[in-house]
CSV table of C-alpha atoms and ligand atoms in Angstrom, one decimal:
chain,number,residue,atom,x,y,z
A,1,UNK,CA,26.9,11.4,15.5
A,2,UNK,CA,23.3,11.5,13.9
A,3,UNK,CA,22.5,9.1,11.0
A,4,UNK,CA,22.5,10.2,7.7
A,5,UNK,CA,19.0,12.1,6.7
A,6,UNK,CA,17.1,10.7,3.8
A,7,UNK,CA,13.9,12.0,2.7
A,8,UNK,CA,10.9,11.1,0.4
A,9,UNK,CA,8.4,13.4,-1.3
A,10,UNK,CA,4.8,12.0,-1.9
A,11,UNK,CA,3.7,14.2,-4.6
A,12,UNK,CA,0.2,12.5,-4.5
A,13,UNK,CA,-0.2,14.4,-1.2
A,14,UNK,CA,1.5,17.9,-2.1
A,15,UNK,CA,-1.0,20.9,-2.2
A,16,UNK,CA,1.5,23.2,-3.9
A,17,UNK,CA,1.8,25.5,-0.9
A,18,UNK,CA,5.6,25.8,-2.0
A,19,UNK,CA,6.7,26.4,1.7
A,20,UNK,CA,9.3,23.7,0.8
A,21,UNK,CA,11.1,25.3,-1.9
A,22,UNK,CA,11.4,28.5,0.1
A,23,UNK,CA,13.2,26.8,2.8
A,24,UNK,CA,15.4,24.3,1.0
A,25,UNK,CA,15.3,25.3,-2.7
A,26,UNK,CA,18.1,22.8,-3.3
A,27,UNK,CA,16.1,19.8,-2.6
A,28,UNK,CA,12.8,21.0,-3.8
A,29,UNK,CA,11.9,22.5,-7.0
A,30,UNK,CA,8.2,23.6,-8.1
A,31,UNK,CA,6.6,22.8,-11.3
A,32,UNK,CA,4.5,24.7,-13.4
A,33,UNK,CA,1.3,24.3,-11.1
A,34,UNK,CA,3.3,25.2,-8.1
A,35,UNK,CA,3.4,21.5,-7.0
A,36,UNK,CA,6.7,20.1,-5.3
A,37,UNK,CA,9.1,17.9,-7.0
A,38,UNK,CA,12.1,16.4,-5.3
A,39,UNK,CA,16.0,17.4,-6.7
A,40,UNK,CA,18.4,14.4,-6.1
A,41,UNK,CA,18.0,11.3,-4.6
A,42,UNK,CA,16.6,12.5,-1.0
A,43,UNK,CA,20.1,12.1,0.6
A,44,UNK,CA,20.8,15.2,2.9
A,45,UNK,CA,24.0,16.2,3.8
A,46,UNK,CA,24.4,17.1,7.5
A,47,UNK,CA,25.2,21.0,6.4
A,48,UNK,CA,21.7,21.2,4.7
A,49,UNK,CA,19.6,19.2,7.6
A,50,UNK,CA,18.3,21.9,9.1
A,51,UNK,CA,16.8,23.7,6.2
A,52,UNK,CA,15.6,20.3,5.0
A,53,UNK,CA,14.0,19.3,8.2
A,54,UNK,CA,12.1,23.0,8.4
A,55,UNK,CA,10.7,22.4,5.1
A,56,UNK,CA,9.6,18.7,6.4
A,57,UNK,CA,8.2,20.3,9.5
A,58,UNK,CA,6.3,23.1,7.6
A,59,UNK,CA,4.8,21.2,4.8
A,60,UNK,CA,0.9,21.3,5.7
A,61,UNK,CA,0.1,18.1,4.2
A,62,UNK,CA,3.1,16.2,5.6
A,63,UNK,CA,4.1,15.2,2.0
A,64,UNK,CA,7.7,15.2,2.9
A,65,UNK,CA,8.8,12.1,5.1
A,66,UNK,CA,12.0,11.0,6.6
A,67,UNK,CA,12.9,7.6,5.6
A,68,UNK,CA,13.3,5.1,8.4
A,69,UNK,CA,10.8,7.5,10.2
A,70,UNK,CA,8.8,5.0,12.4
A,71,UNK,CA,5.1,5.5,12.5
A,72,UNK,CA,3.0,4.5,15.5
A,73,UNK,CA,1.4,1.6,14.1
A,74,UNK,CA,4.9,0.6,12.9
A,75,UNK,CA,5.6,-3.4,13.5
A,76,UNK,CA,8.5,-3.5,15.6
A,77,UNK,CA,11.8,-5.0,13.8
A,78,UNK,CA,12.7,-8.4,15.4
A,79,UNK,CA,14.9,-8.6,18.3
A,80,UNK,CA,16.9,-11.1,16.8
A,81,UNK,CA,17.4,-12.9,13.2
A,82,UNK,CA,15.3,-15.9,14.4
A,83,UNK,CA,12.3,-14.1,15.7
A,84,UNK,CA,9.1,-14.8,13.7
A,85,UNK,CA,7.7,-11.6,12.7
A,86,UNK,CA,4.3,-13.1,12.6
A,87,UNK,CA,4.4,-12.5,16.6
A,88,UNK,CA,4.1,-9.0,16.1
A,89,UNK,CA,0.9,-9.1,14.2
A,90,UNK,CA,-1.9,-7.0,15.5
A,91,UNK,CA,-4.9,-9.2,15.6
A,92,UNK,CA,-8.1,-9.6,17.9
A,93,UNK,CA,-6.4,-11.7,20.3
A,94,UNK,CA,-3.8,-9.3,21.3
A,95,UNK,CA,-5.6,-6.4,20.6
A,96,UNK,CA,-5.2,-5.0,24.5
A,97,UNK,CA,-1.3,-5.1,23.8
A,98,UNK,CA,-1.4,-2.7,20.8
A,99,UNK,CA,-4.0,-0.1,22.4
A,100,UNK,CA,-6.8,-0.7,20.3
A,101,UNK,CA,-10.2,0.1,21.8
A,102,UNK,CA,-13.7,0.3,21.2
B,201,SF4,S1,5.4,22.4,1.4
B,201,SF4,FE1,4.3,20.4,1.1
B,201,SF4,S2,2.6,20.8,0.2
B,201,SF4,FE2,3.8,22.9,-0.2
B,201,SF4,S3,4.8,22.4,-2.2
B,201,SF4,FE3,6.0,21.4,-0.6
B,201,SF4,S4,5.6,19.3,-0.7
B,201,SF4,FE4,4.1,20.6,-1.2
């Protein structure tokens, strides 16, 4: 079973293309200037998942994000509760491990 979908809209990124409101009008409305507003708290039931994911994928400026989505530069969670999160910090000393090249 898939985990429940939760989304976030970053209105500072929105450029007002209106694609999201076309794909998922129950979740996105457009203000007077055409910029998107999220309707509700971002929780998406399974029945609406495809429409909302299409809005997310088609947003030209990636203003819609899936919460819990991992980004390439995210620090991985510790393997157990005792692990020191500082072990995962990206520093010059371990840059070969995290892929930085000059
Ligand atoms: S598709 Fe993206 S840019 Fe267009 S209105 Fe929606 S959030 Fe804004």
